[in-house]
Short mmCIF file of C-alpha atoms in Angstrom, two decimals:
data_model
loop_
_atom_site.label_atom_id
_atom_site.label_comp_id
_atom_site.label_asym_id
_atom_site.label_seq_id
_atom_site.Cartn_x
_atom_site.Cartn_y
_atom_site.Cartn_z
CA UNK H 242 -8.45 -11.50 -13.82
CA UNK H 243 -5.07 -12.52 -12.63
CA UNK H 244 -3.69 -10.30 -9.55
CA UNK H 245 -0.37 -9.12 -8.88
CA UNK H 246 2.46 -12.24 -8.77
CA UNK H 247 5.44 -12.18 -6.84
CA UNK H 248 8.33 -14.79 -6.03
CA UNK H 249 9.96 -15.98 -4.29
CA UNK H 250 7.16 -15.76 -1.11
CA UNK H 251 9.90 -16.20 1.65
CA UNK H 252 14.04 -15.81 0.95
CA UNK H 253 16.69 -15.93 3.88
CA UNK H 254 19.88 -14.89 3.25
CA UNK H 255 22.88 -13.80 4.95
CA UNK H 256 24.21 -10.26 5.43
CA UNK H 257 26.09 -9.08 2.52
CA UNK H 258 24.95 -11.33 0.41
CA UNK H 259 22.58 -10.38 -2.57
CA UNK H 260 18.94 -10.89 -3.51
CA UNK H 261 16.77 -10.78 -6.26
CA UNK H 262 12.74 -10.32 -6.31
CA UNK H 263 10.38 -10.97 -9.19
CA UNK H 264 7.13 -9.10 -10.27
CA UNK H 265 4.19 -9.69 -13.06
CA UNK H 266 1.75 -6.94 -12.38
CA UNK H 267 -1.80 -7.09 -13.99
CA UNK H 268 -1.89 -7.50 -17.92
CA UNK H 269 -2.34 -3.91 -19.36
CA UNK H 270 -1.30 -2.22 -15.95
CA UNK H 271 1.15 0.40 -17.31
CA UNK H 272 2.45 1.92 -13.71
CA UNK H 273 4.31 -0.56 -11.24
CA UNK H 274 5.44 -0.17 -7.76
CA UNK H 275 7.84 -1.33 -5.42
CA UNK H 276 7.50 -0.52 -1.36
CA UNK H 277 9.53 -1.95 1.50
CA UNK H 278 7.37 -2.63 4.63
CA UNK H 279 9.54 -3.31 7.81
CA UNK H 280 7.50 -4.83 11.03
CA UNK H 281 4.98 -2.49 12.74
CA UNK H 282 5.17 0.10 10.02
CA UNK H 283 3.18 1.02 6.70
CA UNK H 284 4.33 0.05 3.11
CA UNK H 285 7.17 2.77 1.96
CA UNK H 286 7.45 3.06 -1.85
CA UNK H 287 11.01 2.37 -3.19
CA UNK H 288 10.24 3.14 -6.41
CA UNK H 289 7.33 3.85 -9.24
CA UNK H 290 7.66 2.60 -12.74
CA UNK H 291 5.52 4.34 -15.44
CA UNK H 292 5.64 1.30 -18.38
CA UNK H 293 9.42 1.36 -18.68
CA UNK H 294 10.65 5.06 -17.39
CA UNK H 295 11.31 5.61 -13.99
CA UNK H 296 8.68 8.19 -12.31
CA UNK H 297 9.83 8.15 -8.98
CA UNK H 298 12.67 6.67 -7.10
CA UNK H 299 13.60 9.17 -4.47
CA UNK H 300 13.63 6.44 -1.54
CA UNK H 301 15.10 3.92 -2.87
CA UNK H 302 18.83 3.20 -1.18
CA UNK H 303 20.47 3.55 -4.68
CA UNK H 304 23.91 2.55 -3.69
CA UNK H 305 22.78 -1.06 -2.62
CA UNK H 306 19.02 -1.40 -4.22
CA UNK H 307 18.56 -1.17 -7.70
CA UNK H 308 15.07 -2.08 -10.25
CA UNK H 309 14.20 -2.33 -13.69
CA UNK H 310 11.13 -2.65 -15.55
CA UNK H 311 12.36 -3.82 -18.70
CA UNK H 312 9.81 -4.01 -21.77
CA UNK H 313 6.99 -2.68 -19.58
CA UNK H 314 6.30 -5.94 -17.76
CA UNK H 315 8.06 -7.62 -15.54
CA UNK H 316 10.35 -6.10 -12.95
CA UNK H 317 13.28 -7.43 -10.85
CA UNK H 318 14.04 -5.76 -7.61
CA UNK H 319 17.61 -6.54 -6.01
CA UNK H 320 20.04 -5.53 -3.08
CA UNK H 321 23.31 -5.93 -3.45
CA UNK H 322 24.67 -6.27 -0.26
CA UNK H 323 22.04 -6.87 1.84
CA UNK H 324 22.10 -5.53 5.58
CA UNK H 325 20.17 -6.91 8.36
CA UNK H 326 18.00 -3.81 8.25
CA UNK H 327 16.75 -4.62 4.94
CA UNK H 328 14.30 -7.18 6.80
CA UNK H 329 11.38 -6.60 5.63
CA UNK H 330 8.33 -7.19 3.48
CA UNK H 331 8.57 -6.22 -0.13
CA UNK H 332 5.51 -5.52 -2.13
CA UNK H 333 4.67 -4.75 -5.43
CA UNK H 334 2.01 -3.02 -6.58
CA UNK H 335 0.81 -2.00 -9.90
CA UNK H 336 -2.41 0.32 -11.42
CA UNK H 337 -3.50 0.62 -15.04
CA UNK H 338 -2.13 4.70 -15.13
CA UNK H 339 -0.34 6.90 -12.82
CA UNK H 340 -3.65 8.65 -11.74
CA UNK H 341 -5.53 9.78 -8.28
CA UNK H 342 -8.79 8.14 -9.15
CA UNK H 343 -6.92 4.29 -10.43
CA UNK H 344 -6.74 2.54 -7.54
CA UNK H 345 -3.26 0.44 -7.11
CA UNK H 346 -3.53 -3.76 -6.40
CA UNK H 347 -1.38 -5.07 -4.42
CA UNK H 348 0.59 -8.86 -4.40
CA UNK H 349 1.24 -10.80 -1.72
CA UNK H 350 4.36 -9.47 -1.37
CA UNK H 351 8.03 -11.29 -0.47
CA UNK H 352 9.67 -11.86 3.06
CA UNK H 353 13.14 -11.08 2.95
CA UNK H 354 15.08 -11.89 5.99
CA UNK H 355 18.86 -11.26 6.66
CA UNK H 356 20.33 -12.94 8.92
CA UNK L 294 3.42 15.07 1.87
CA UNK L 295 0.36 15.83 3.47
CA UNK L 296 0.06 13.91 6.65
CA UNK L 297 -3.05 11.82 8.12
CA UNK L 298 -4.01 11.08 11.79
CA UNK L 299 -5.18 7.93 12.89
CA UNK L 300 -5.96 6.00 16.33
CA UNK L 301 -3.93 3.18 16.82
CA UNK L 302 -6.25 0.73 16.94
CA UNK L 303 -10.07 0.27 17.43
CA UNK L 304 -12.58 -2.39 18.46
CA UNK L 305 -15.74 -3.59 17.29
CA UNK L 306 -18.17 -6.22 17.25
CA UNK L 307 -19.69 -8.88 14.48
CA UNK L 308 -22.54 -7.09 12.57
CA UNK L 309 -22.38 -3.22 14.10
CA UNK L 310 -21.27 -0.51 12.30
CA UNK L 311 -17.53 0.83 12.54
CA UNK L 312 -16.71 4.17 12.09
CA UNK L 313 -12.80 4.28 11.17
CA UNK L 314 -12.27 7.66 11.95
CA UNK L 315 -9.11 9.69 9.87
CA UNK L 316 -8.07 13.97 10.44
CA UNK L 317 -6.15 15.76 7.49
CA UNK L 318 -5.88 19.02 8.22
CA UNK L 319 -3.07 19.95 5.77
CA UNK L 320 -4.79 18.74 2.74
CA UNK L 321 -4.34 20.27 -0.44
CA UNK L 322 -7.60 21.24 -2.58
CA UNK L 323 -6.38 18.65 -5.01
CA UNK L 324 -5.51 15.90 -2.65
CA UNK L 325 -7.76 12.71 -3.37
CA UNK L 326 -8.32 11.07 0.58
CA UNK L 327 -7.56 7.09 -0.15
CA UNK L 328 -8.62 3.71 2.17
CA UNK L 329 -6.87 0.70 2.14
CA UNK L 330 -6.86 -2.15 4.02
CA UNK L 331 -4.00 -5.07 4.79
CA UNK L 332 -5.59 -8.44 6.33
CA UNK L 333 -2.97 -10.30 8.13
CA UNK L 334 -0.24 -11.94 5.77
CA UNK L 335 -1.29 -10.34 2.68
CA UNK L 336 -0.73 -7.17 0.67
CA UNK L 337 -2.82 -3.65 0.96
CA UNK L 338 -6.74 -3.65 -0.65
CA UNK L 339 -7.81 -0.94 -2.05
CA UNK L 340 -11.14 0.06 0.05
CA UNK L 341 -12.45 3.71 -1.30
CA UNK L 342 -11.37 7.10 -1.98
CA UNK L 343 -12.56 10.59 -2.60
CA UNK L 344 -12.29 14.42 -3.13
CA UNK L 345 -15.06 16.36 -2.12
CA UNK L 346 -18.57 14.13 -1.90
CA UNK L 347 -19.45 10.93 0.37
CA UNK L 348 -18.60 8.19 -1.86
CA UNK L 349 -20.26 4.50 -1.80
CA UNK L 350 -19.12 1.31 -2.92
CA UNK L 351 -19.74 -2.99 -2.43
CA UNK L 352 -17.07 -2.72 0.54
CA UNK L 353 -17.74 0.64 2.40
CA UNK L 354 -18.92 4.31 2.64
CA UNK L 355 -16.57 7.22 3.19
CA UNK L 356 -17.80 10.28 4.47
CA UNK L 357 -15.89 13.65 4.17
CA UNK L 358 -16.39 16.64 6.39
CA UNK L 359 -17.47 19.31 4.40
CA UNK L 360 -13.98 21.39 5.30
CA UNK L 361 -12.38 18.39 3.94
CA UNK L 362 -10.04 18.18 7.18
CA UNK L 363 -11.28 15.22 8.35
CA UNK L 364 -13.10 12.10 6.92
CA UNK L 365 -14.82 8.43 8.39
CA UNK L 366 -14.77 4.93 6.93
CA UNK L 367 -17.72 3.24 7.27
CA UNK L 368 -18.58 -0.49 7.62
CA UNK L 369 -21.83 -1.03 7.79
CA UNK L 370 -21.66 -4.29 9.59
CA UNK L 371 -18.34 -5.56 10.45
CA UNK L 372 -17.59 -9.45 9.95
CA UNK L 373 -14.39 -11.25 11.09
CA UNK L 374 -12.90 -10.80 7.82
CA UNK L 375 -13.29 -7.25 8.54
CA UNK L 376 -10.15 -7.27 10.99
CA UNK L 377 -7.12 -5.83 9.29
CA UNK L 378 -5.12 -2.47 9.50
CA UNK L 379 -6.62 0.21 7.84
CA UNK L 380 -4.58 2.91 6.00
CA UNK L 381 -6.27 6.83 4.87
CA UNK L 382 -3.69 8.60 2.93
CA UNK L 383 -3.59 11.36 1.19
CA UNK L 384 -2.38 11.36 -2.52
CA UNK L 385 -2.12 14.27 -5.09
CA UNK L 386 0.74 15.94 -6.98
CA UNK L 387 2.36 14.50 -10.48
CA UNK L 388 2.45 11.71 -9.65
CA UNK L 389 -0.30 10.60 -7.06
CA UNK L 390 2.30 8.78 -4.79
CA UNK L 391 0.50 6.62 -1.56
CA UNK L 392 2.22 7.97 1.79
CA UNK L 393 0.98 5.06 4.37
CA UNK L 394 0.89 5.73 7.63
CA UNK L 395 0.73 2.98 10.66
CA UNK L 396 -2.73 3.21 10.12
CA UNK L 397 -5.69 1.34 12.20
CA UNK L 398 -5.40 -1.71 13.59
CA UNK L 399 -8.94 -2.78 13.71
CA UNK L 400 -10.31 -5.79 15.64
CA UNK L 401 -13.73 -7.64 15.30
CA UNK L 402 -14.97 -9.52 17.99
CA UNK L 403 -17.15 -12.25 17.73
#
């Protein structure tokens, strides 16, 4: 079974400039995740996808993040400007329903640094 | 969110036990008690979880204290690919959102 894919694996970019990051989750996963995870610290989810619909999203900076899941599949994360503090480690995540007992698998996630 | 308490970090050595130890006195009667684990470089793996009884699995054993405050991760013999930070969280509510903490930094000595 394929895991979680993410790209790109390592983007630099300049403050104020803007950034894009990709996600497949697992075929048939209906619930995706995104969480920011800044050096030293635990993952933080950003937001939670359930197929298309937006479950949760109360963390996410909405005046210079935004996501989309469209068609249940794929999902684009992207900050527009970025600031230095958005240096960090972004995962996604995905699980086949939004349930306690489903556990959630993980990619290998994308280094963003702003320089 | 209900909150977790874990050491920083602990030690151990090649083929003993480890005990990952994790308190949660503020869980709810419907929170499930979660492990992961992140190796170095790579994303979070799921590990176990739980509600009420000691659960078992390929990877681990979690035990939870019959008060349900508290609860232990168990390897039953640590190898090097054992070292890696491991999370317990707490997750319940609609939508059964993962709070990580800083978690456990565990190291495996040779």
């Amino acid at each position: 079974e394929a895991g979680v894919a993410q790209s790109p694996r390592y983007k630099i970019i300049e403050k104020r400039q803007s950034v894009a990051f990709w996600c497949n989750p697992i075929s048939g996963h209906a619930t995706l995740y995104w969480y920011q995870q800044i050096l030293g610290q635990g993952p933080k989810l950003l937001i939670q996808f359930q197929n298309n619909g937006v479950v949760d999203d109360s963390q996410l900076p909405k005046d210079r993040f935004s996501a989309e899941r469209l068609k249940g599949v794929d999902s684009t994360l992207k900050i527009q400007p970025a600031k230095l503090e958005d240096s960090a480690v972004y995962l996604c995540a995905s699980s086949l329903v939004v349930a306690s007992t489903y556990e959630q698998y993980f990619g290998p996630g994308t280094r963003l640094t702003v320089t | 969110d209900a909150k977790t308490t874990q050491p920083n970090s602990m030690e151990s050595n090649e083929e003993e036990p480890v005990h990952l130890p994790c308190n949660h006195s503020t869980i709810s009667g419907t929170d499930y008690i979660h492990w992961y684990r992140q190796l170095p470089s790579q994303g979070p793996e799921y590990v176990i979880h739980g509600l009420t009884s000691n659960v078992n699995n390929r990877m681990a054993s979690l035990a939870i204290a019959e008060d349900r405050k508290s609860s232990t991760l168990i390897l039953h013999r640590a190898t090097l690919r054992d070292a890696a930070v491991y999370y317990c969280i707490l997750s319940g509510g609609s939508n059964y959102k993962l709070t990580f903490g800083k978690g456990t930094l565990l190291t495996v000595n040779p």
